[in-house]
Coordinates of C-alpha atoms in Angstrom, one line a residue:
M1 CA -0.1 0.0 0.0
K2 CA 1.4 3.3 -1.1
T3 CA -1.4 5.7 -0.3
L4 CA -3.9 6.3 2.3
E5 CA -6.6 6.4 -0.3
A6 CA -5.6 2.8 -1.3
F7 CA -5.6 1.6 2.2
I8 CA -9.1 3.0 3.1
A9 CA -10.3 1.4 -0.2
L10 CA -8.8 -2.0 0.9
A11 CA -10.3 -1.6 4.1
K12 CA -13.7 -1.0 2.9
T13 CA -13.6 -4.2 0.8
K14 CA -13.0 -6.2 4.0
Q15 CA -11.6 -9.0 1.8
Q16 CA -8.6 -8.9 4.0
A17 CA -8.5 -9.0 8.0
L18 CA -6.9 -5.7 9.0
T19 CA -6.0 -4.4 12.5
F20 CA -4.9 -1.3 14.0
G21 CA -2.0 -1.1 16.3
G22 CA -2.9 1.3 19.0
T23 CA -1.8 2.1 22.7
A24 CA -3.9 1.8 25.5
V25 CA -7.6 2.9 25.5
G26 CA -7.8 6.6 26.0
T27 CA -4.5 7.6 24.7
T28 CA -3.9 9.7 21.6
G29 CA -2.9 6.7 19.5
Y30 CA -6.1 4.8 20.3
L31 CA -8.4 8.1 19.9
A32 CA -6.7 8.7 16.5
A33 CA -7.5 5.1 15.3
Q34 CA -11.1 5.7 16.5
L35 CA -11.1 8.8 14.7
F36 CA -9.6 7.3 11.5
N37 CA -12.2 4.7 11.4
Q38 CA -15.1 7.3 12.0
R39 CA -13.9 9.5 9.5
A40 CA -12.9 6.8 6.9
G41 CA -16.2 4.9 7.3
T42 CA -14.0 1.8 8.2
D43 CA -14.4 -0.6 11.1
I44 CA -10.8 -1.9 11.7
P45 CA -10.3 -3.5 15.3
I46 CA -7.9 -1.8 17.4
A47 CA -5.3 -4.0 18.9
P48 CA -4.0 -2.3 22.2
Y49 CA -0.1 -2.2 22.7
P50 CA 1.5 -0.9 25.7
S51 CA 3.9 1.1 23.7
T52 CA 4.2 2.4 20.2
V53 CA 7.7 0.5 19.9
Q54 CA 6.0 -2.7 20.1
A55 CA 3.3 -1.8 17.8
T56 CA 5.8 -0.7 15.2
T57 CA 7.7 -3.9 15.5
D58 CA 4.5 -5.7 14.8
L59 CA 3.8 -3.3 12.0
M60 CA 7.0 -4.2 10.3
T61 CA 6.4 -8.0 10.4
G62 CA 2.6 -7.7 9.3
R63 CA 1.1 -8.7 12.5
I64 CA -0.9 -5.5 12.3
S65 CA -1.9 -3.5 9.2
I66 CA -1.6 0.3 10.2
A67 CA -0.7 2.2 13.4
F68 CA -0.2 5.7 14.4
A69 CA 3.2 6.5 15.6
S70 CA 5.6 9.3 16.4
A71 CA 7.8 10.8 13.9
A72 CA 10.9 9.8 16.2
N73 CA 10.0 6.1 16.3
V74 CA 9.3 5.8 12.6
L75 CA 11.2 8.1 10.7
Q76 CA 14.3 6.3 10.1
L77 CA 12.2 3.1 9.4
I78 CA 10.5 5.0 6.5
E79 CA 13.7 6.3 5.2
D80 CA 15.2 2.8 5.4
G81 CA 12.1 1.4 3.5
K82 CA 11.0 -0.9 6.3
L83 CA 7.7 1.1 6.8
T84 CA 5.6 3.1 4.4
G85 CA 4.3 6.2 5.6
L86 CA 0.9 7.1 4.5
A87 CA 0.2 10.5 5.9
V88 CA 0.6 12.7 9.1
A89 CA -2.0 13.5 11.3
L90 CA -1.4 17.2 11.6
P91 CA -3.2 20.3 10.1
K92 CA -0.4 20.6 7.5
R93 CA 2.8 18.4 6.5
S94 CA 5.5 17.8 8.9
R95 CA 8.7 19.6 8.7
M96 CA 10.4 16.2 9.7
M97 CA 8.6 14.3 7.1
P98 CA 7.8 16.9 4.4
R99 CA 7.2 14.1 1.7
L100 CA 4.1 12.8 3.5
P101 CA 0.9 14.4 3.1
S102 CA -1.3 15.6 5.9
M103 CA -4.5 13.6 6.4
D104 CA -6.4 16.4 4.8
E105 CA -4.3 16.2 1.6
A106 CA -4.4 12.5 1.6
G107 CA -8.3 12.8 1.5
L108 CA -9.3 12.1 4.9
P109 CA -9.9 15.5 6.4
G110 CA -10.4 16.1 10.0
V111 CA -8.1 13.4 11.5
Q112 CA -5.6 15.3 13.5
A113 CA -3.8 13.6 16.4
S114 CA -0.7 15.0 17.7
L115 CA 0.6 15.5 21.1
W116 CA 1.7 18.9 22.4
I117 CA 3.2 20.4 25.5
G118 CA 2.2 23.6 26.9
I119 CA 3.5 25.6 30.2
L120 CA 0.8 26.7 32.2
A121 CA 0.5 29.1 35.3
P122 CA -1.7 29.2 38.1
A123 CA -4.9 31.2 37.5
G124 CA -4.8 34.6 38.5
T125 CA -1.1 34.8 37.7
P126 CA -0.6 38.7 37.1
R127 CA -0.2 39.4 33.1
P128 CA 3.3 40.9 33.4
I129 CA 4.7 37.7 34.8
V130 CA 2.7 35.5 32.2
D131 CA 4.1 37.8 29.6
A132 CA 7.7 37.7 30.7
L133 CA 7.4 33.8 31.1
S134 CA 6.0 33.6 27.6
K135 CA 8.8 35.8 26.3
A136 CA 11.4 33.7 27.7
I137 CA 10.1 30.5 26.9
N138 CA 9.7 31.5 23.3
Q139 CA 13.3 32.8 23.2
I140 CA 14.5 29.3 24.7
L141 CA 12.6 27.7 22.0
Q142 CA 14.3 29.3 19.3
S143 CA 17.9 28.3 20.6
D144 CA 19.5 25.7 18.0
D145 CA 20.4 23.3 20.8
V146 CA 16.8 23.1 22.3
T147 CA 15.1 22.9 18.8
Q148 CA 17.5 19.9 17.8
Q149 CA 17.0 18.1 21.0
L150 CA 13.0 18.3 20.7
R151 CA 13.2 17.3 17.0
L152 CA 15.4 14.2 18.0
Q153 CA 12.5 13.3 20.2
G154 CA 10.1 13.7 17.2
M155 CA 8.8 17.0 18.3
E156 CA 8.2 20.2 16.2
V157 CA 8.7 23.6 17.8
L158 CA 5.9 26.0 17.6
G159 CA 6.1 28.6 20.6
G160 CA 3.5 30.9 20.6
S161 CA 1.5 33.4 22.8
P162 CA -0.6 32.6 26.0
E163 CA -3.7 33.4 23.7
E164 CA -2.7 30.9 21.2
L165 CA -2.2 28.3 23.8
A166 CA -5.6 28.9 25.6
K167 CA -7.2 28.6 21.7
R168 CA -5.5 25.1 21.5
I169 CA -6.8 24.2 24.6
K170 CA -10.5 25.2 24.0
S171 CA -10.4 23.6 20.3
D172 CA -8.8 20.3 21.5
T173 CA -11.3 20.1 24.4
A174 CA -14.2 20.6 22.2

């Protein structure tokens, strides 16, 4: 399978038993698999795994058919031809894997599943302190050393304002 569209077509024929490799119920990987099934109109069973590393191993051996995995876990495997990347579950292409389309581009809009890290302060923290912390954190995130270390872990550095983080939290919660 070379494209997400081809995989979905196969899943809809149900001529072949397919299995999603997911992490524990309620985790991002599990919820992403559920969202995928919902949006694609498929009913691929989800096999829970204790880690994405184990799911990735079973994906390479053909025990499972598809999985959501972090870029850090699969980038080299894709580059080595041991796995085929179909799409990234992001609003746009990943800087780490620019050749892979987003789910929207691959024909499955609305499937986004990314982990993010935000830094929060207690409610009522004075705005000048929030602004100073935000400025300092964004400066740190611009450091080549920090950016490189985060990318090695499969993370893309975004930064942003307190308002942007609040908007993200509200959107993800909805």
